Coordinates of C-alpha atoms in Angstrom, one line a residue:
M1 CA -0.2 0.0 0.0
V2 CA 1.3 3.5 -1.3
A3 CA -1.2 5.8 -0.1
V4 CA -3.9 6.1 2.4
L5 CA -6.8 8.8 1.6
L6 CA -8.9 10.1 4.8
Y7 CA -12.3 11.3 4.2
P8 CA -14.6 12.4 7.2
M9 CA -17.7 10.9 5.3
N10 CA -18.3 7.5 3.7
A11 CA -20.3 9.8 0.8
L12 CA -17.0 12.0 -0.3
A13 CA -15.2 8.9 -0.4
N14 CA -17.7 7.0 -2.5
D15 CA -17.6 9.8 -4.8
Q16 CA -13.8 10.2 -5.4
L17 CA -13.6 6.3 -5.6
E18 CA -15.6 6.8 -8.7
R19 CA -13.4 9.6 -10.1
I20 CA -10.1 7.7 -9.4
R21 CA -11.0 4.4 -10.8
W22 CA -12.1 6.6 -13.9
Y23 CA -8.6 8.2 -14.0
L24 CA -7.0 5.0 -13.9
R25 CA -9.1 3.5 -16.8
E26 CA -8.6 6.6 -18.8
S27 CA -4.8 6.7 -18.5
G28 CA -4.4 3.1 -18.9
W29 CA -3.5 2.1 -15.5
D30 CA -6.5 0.5 -14.6
G31 CA -5.6 -3.3 -13.4
T32 CA -2.1 -1.7 -12.7
I33 CA -3.2 0.4 -9.8
R34 CA -5.5 -0.9 -7.7
V35 CA -7.7 1.2 -5.2
E36 CA -10.3 -0.1 -2.6
Q37 CA -12.5 1.5 -0.2
Y38 CA -12.6 0.4 3.6
N39 CA -15.5 1.1 5.6
R40 CA -18.3 -0.3 7.8
G41 CA -20.3 -1.8 4.9
T42 CA -16.9 -3.6 3.5
S43 CA -17.9 -7.6 3.5
Q44 CA -15.8 -9.9 5.5
E45 CA -15.0 -11.7 2.1
D46 CA -13.5 -8.2 0.7
R47 CA -11.6 -7.5 3.7
E48 CA -10.0 -10.8 3.5
K49 CA -9.0 -10.1 0.0
M50 CA -7.5 -6.6 0.8
R51 CA -5.6 -8.6 3.6
Q52 CA -4.1 -11.1 1.2
N53 CA -3.3 -8.5 -1.7
P54 CA -3.4 -5.0 -0.3
P55 CA -4.2 -2.2 -2.6
H56 CA -1.8 0.4 -3.8
I57 CA -4.0 3.2 -2.8
L58 CA -6.8 2.6 0.4
L59 CA -9.6 5.1 0.8
T60 CA -11.3 5.1 4.4
N61 CA -12.1 7.4 7.3
Y62 CA -10.3 8.0 10.4
Q63 CA -12.6 5.7 12.7
M64 CA -11.8 2.9 9.9
L65 CA -8.0 3.6 10.0
E66 CA -8.0 3.5 13.9
Y67 CA -9.6 -0.2 13.5
L68 CA -6.8 -1.0 11.3
L69 CA -4.4 -0.2 13.6
V70 CA -5.9 -2.0 16.5
R71 CA -6.6 -5.2 15.0
P72 CA -3.0 -7.2 14.3
A73 CA -4.7 -9.0 11.3
D74 CA -5.3 -6.0 9.5
R75 CA -2.4 -3.6 10.7
E76 CA 0.2 -6.4 9.8
A77 CA -1.3 -7.5 6.4
L78 CA -2.6 -4.2 5.2
F79 CA 0.6 -2.4 5.6
K80 CA 2.8 -5.0 4.3
N81 CA 6.0 -4.1 3.4
H82 CA 5.2 -0.7 4.8
R83 CA 5.9 1.1 1.9
L84 CA 3.3 4.0 2.6
R85 CA 4.4 7.1 0.9
F86 CA 1.3 9.3 1.2
V87 CA -1.5 9.9 3.6
V88 CA -4.2 12.5 2.8
L89 CA -6.7 14.1 4.9
D90 CA -9.4 15.4 2.4
E91 CA -11.7 18.3 4.2
V92 CA -8.8 18.6 6.6
H93 CA -10.9 22.1 8.2
T94 CA -13.4 19.2 9.8
Y95 CA -10.4 18.1 11.9
G96 CA -10.6 21.4 14.2
G97 CA -11.5 21.3 18.0
T98 CA -11.6 18.2 19.9
L99 CA -11.6 15.8 17.0
G100 CA -8.6 17.4 15.3
T101 CA -6.2 18.1 18.3
A102 CA -6.8 14.8 20.1
H103 CA -8.5 12.0 18.3
V104 CA -7.3 12.5 14.8
A105 CA -3.8 14.1 15.8
L106 CA -3.1 11.0 17.9
L107 CA -4.1 8.6 15.3
V108 CA -1.6 9.9 13.1
R109 CA 1.0 9.7 15.4
R110 CA 0.3 6.0 16.1
L111 CA 0.2 5.3 12.3
K112 CA 3.5 6.9 12.0
A113 CA 5.0 5.3 15.1
H114 CA 4.0 2.0 13.5
I115 CA 5.4 3.0 10.0
K116 CA 8.5 3.8 12.0
R117 CA 9.0 0.5 13.8
A118 CA 8.7 -1.3 10.6
N119 CA 10.9 0.7 8.5
A120 CA 13.1 3.5 10.1
E121 CA 13.7 5.3 6.7
Q122 CA 10.1 5.1 5.5
H123 CA 8.5 8.9 6.3
P124 CA 5.1 9.5 4.5
V125 CA 4.1 12.8 3.0
F126 CA 1.1 14.1 4.8
V127 CA -1.2 16.1 2.5
G128 CA -4.2 17.9 3.6
A129 CA -7.1 19.3 1.2
S130 CA -9.8 21.8 1.8
A131 CA -11.8 24.2 0.0
T132 CA -13.2 26.0 2.6
I133 CA -9.9 27.7 4.1
A134 CA -10.7 31.5 4.8
E135 CA -8.8 34.5 4.2
V136 CA -7.4 36.5 7.3
G137 CA -7.8 40.0 6.3
T138 CA -5.4 40.8 3.3
D139 CA -2.3 39.5 4.5
G140 CA -2.0 35.9 3.0
S141 CA 1.1 35.1 4.9
K142 CA -0.8 35.3 8.0
R143 CA -3.3 33.0 6.5
D144 CA -0.7 30.7 5.5
E145 CA 1.1 30.9 9.0
A146 CA -2.5 29.9 10.9
I147 CA -2.5 26.9 8.3
Q148 CA 0.8 25.8 9.0
N149 CA 0.7 25.7 12.7
F150 CA -2.9 23.9 12.5
F151 CA -1.6 21.3 9.9
G152 CA 1.8 21.1 11.7
R153 CA -0.3 20.0 15.2
L154 CA -2.6 17.7 13.5
V155 CA 0.0 15.6 11.6
G156 CA 3.0 15.9 14.3
E157 CA 5.4 17.8 11.8
T158 CA 7.4 21.0 12.3
P159 CA 5.0 23.8 11.0
A160 CA 7.9 25.4 9.0
D161 CA 8.0 22.6 7.1
I162 CA 4.5 22.6 5.9
R163 CA 3.9 24.2 2.4
V164 CA 0.8 25.9 1.5
V165 CA -0.5 25.4 -1.9
S166 CA -3.2 28.2 -2.8
E167 CA -5.9 28.0 -5.5
A168 CA -5.0 30.4 -8.5
K169 CA -8.0 31.5 -10.5
V170 CA -7.5 30.9 -14.1
K171 CA -9.9 33.1 -16.5
V172 CA -11.9 30.7 -18.6
E173 CA -11.7 31.7 -22.3
V174 CA -15.3 30.9 -24.1
P175 CA -14.8 29.4 -27.5
S176 CA -15.3 31.8 -30.4
D177 CA -17.5 29.6 -31.8
A178 CA -19.6 29.1 -29.2
Q179 CA -23.4 30.2 -30.0
Y180 CA -27.0 30.5 -29.4
A181 CA -29.6 29.0 -31.8
S182 CA -31.4 31.7 -33.9
Q183 CA -34.7 29.4 -33.0
I184 CA -35.5 26.4 -30.7
R185 CA -38.4 23.7 -31.4
L186 CA -38.5 21.3 -28.4
D187 CA -41.7 19.8 -28.9
R188 CA -41.2 16.1 -27.6
D189 CA -40.2 14.6 -24.1
F190 CA -36.6 13.8 -23.6
D191 CA -34.6 12.5 -20.9
L192 CA -31.6 14.5 -19.9
D193 CA -30.1 11.4 -18.2
D194 CA -30.1 9.8 -21.6
P195 CA -26.9 11.0 -23.1
E196 CA -28.1 10.6 -26.7
D197 CA -31.5 12.6 -25.4
L198 CA -29.0 15.3 -23.7
R199 CA -26.9 15.5 -26.8
Q200 CA -30.1 16.4 -29.3
V201 CA -31.2 18.9 -26.5
I202 CA -28.0 20.7 -26.8
V203 CA -27.6 20.5 -30.4
E204 CA -30.8 22.2 -30.6
L205 CA -30.2 24.9 -27.8
T206 CA -27.0 25.7 -30.2
G207 CA -28.2 25.4 -33.6
L208 CA -26.0 23.0 -34.5
P209 CA -26.1 20.1 -37.2
S210 CA -28.0 17.2 -35.6
S211 CA -25.1 14.9 -36.1
T212 CA -22.7 16.9 -33.9
A213 CA -21.1 15.0 -30.8
L214 CA -21.8 15.5 -27.5
D215 CA -18.7 17.1 -26.2
E216 CA -18.6 19.5 -29.3
A217 CA -22.1 20.3 -28.4
I218 CA -21.3 21.1 -24.9
R219 CA -18.2 22.9 -25.9
R220 CA -20.3 25.2 -28.4
C221 CA -23.4 26.0 -26.3
R222 CA -22.7 29.5 -25.4
L223 CA -25.7 29.5 -22.7
L224 CA -23.8 27.1 -20.8
W225 CA -20.8 29.0 -20.9
D226 CA -22.6 32.2 -20.0
L227 CA -24.6 30.6 -17.1
N228 CA -21.3 29.0 -15.7
R229 CA -20.0 32.7 -15.7
W230 CA -23.0 34.4 -13.9
L231 CA -23.2 31.7 -11.6
A232 CA -19.3 31.8 -10.9
A233 CA -20.3 34.9 -8.9
G234 CA -22.8 33.4 -6.6
A235 CA -26.2 31.8 -6.4
Q236 CA -28.7 34.2 -8.3
P237 CA -32.6 34.4 -8.7
V238 CA -33.8 33.0 -12.3
S239 CA -35.2 36.5 -12.8
T240 CA -31.8 38.0 -12.9
L241 CA -30.4 35.6 -15.5
V242 CA -33.3 36.4 -17.6
E243 CA -32.2 39.9 -17.6
Y244 CA -28.6 39.1 -18.2
V245 CA -29.7 37.6 -21.0
K246 CA -31.6 40.4 -22.4
Q247 CA -28.9 42.6 -21.9
E248 CA -25.8 40.5 -23.5
V249 CA -27.6 38.3 -26.1
P250 CA -28.6 40.3 -29.1
E251 CA -30.2 37.1 -30.4
R252 CA -32.6 37.3 -27.5
V253 CA -33.6 40.6 -27.4
A254 CA -36.7 40.4 -29.0
W255 CA -38.0 37.0 -27.4
P256 CA -40.5 37.1 -24.6
E257 CA -39.3 36.8 -20.9
E258 CA -41.1 33.6 -20.6
H259 CA -39.4 32.2 -23.6
I260 CA -35.8 33.4 -22.1
Q261 CA -36.9 32.0 -18.6
A262 CA -37.9 28.7 -20.2
E263 CA -34.8 28.4 -22.1
I264 CA -32.6 29.4 -18.9
E265 CA -34.2 26.6 -16.9
L266 CA -33.8 24.0 -19.3
G267 CA -29.8 25.4 -19.4
L268 CA -29.8 24.7 -16.0
R269 CA -31.2 21.4 -16.2
I270 CA -28.7 20.5 -18.8
G271 CA -26.2 22.3 -16.5
A272 CA -27.0 19.5 -13.7
A273 CA -26.7 16.5 -16.1
V274 CA -23.3 17.6 -17.2
A275 CA -22.3 17.8 -13.8
A276 CA -23.5 14.3 -13.4
L277 CA -21.6 13.1 -16.3
N278 CA -18.4 15.1 -15.0
R279 CA -18.7 12.6 -11.5
L280 CA -17.4 9.7 -14.2
G281 CA -14.9 12.0 -15.9
P282 CA -14.1 15.4 -17.2
T283 CA -16.4 16.1 -20.1
T284 CA -15.9 20.3 -20.3
H285 CA -14.9 23.0 -18.1
F286 CA -18.3 23.7 -16.2
D287 CA -16.5 23.0 -13.0
Y288 CA -17.0 26.3 -11.2
G289 CA -20.0 28.4 -11.8
L290 CA -22.7 26.0 -13.3
T291 CA -21.9 22.8 -11.6
R292 CA -21.1 24.3 -8.3
F293 CA -24.7 25.9 -8.0
V294 CA -27.0 23.7 -9.9
R295 CA -28.3 20.5 -8.2
G296 CA -31.8 19.7 -9.7
G297 CA -34.6 21.8 -10.7
C298 CA -35.2 25.6 -10.6
G299 CA -37.9 27.7 -9.6
D300 CA -38.5 31.3 -8.4
S301 CA -36.0 31.2 -6.0
S302 CA -32.2 31.8 -6.2
V303 CA -30.5 28.8 -8.1
A304 CA -28.6 26.7 -5.6

């Protein structure tokens, strides 16, 4: 086993397991690099298989990791050869207070002690990931220092040795050939969970030839790019999105507001469908605004 990924909730681990397996398949490493999940729902048969042949990457949570370190059969089998190189704590901000300073911090130290006893030269790299670390005023150095102190205490490392990697916003360039259809005719029932129906609807919204592939239709659908940009700033009432369309889309100036709203609501439903596709692999670049706020249908309230 080379890496352990710790999640505070099984739902997060389930989602990431799908993504990691997709990446391995697409990169040609499926079958070479093995990834498994260990939680309360793991059957005895699967647990025994992991003891006999430990995965390279193990997804679990801190409670299950504690059980693995307590039970000799798991401790000695799963960490066989003690090649553990990486320990990743996702949603690391959840390990504050007593949970972080006592339970998880001591658990990490027990793991380090076990690895050191087996292989004194092996020292894993600890990685913490979080999307909700707030700024401290306008001084980024104060924030970084606070993160270093927090994570250093959590994993038992010198704070000065902790490297803080912040996010960097990248300007998304809208394809020059992205467009709106001059008119839309959708007079049939369709299922956006069906990739073929999804493709046909986006083709209609974009005014492209009926044979256009799904990825190309998504890439050239200007409505999705605009919704992504507008929603990147935060949740918006649908009525506000209608005003944005009227102000910025010449092809829609003469449209009745109810028709524009219907198109927007369809676009939001498409955004949810695209987000579902992205769970199994990246289809396009709608990763921040549209897929961040769309989680189902929409009404008169803000899209969130």
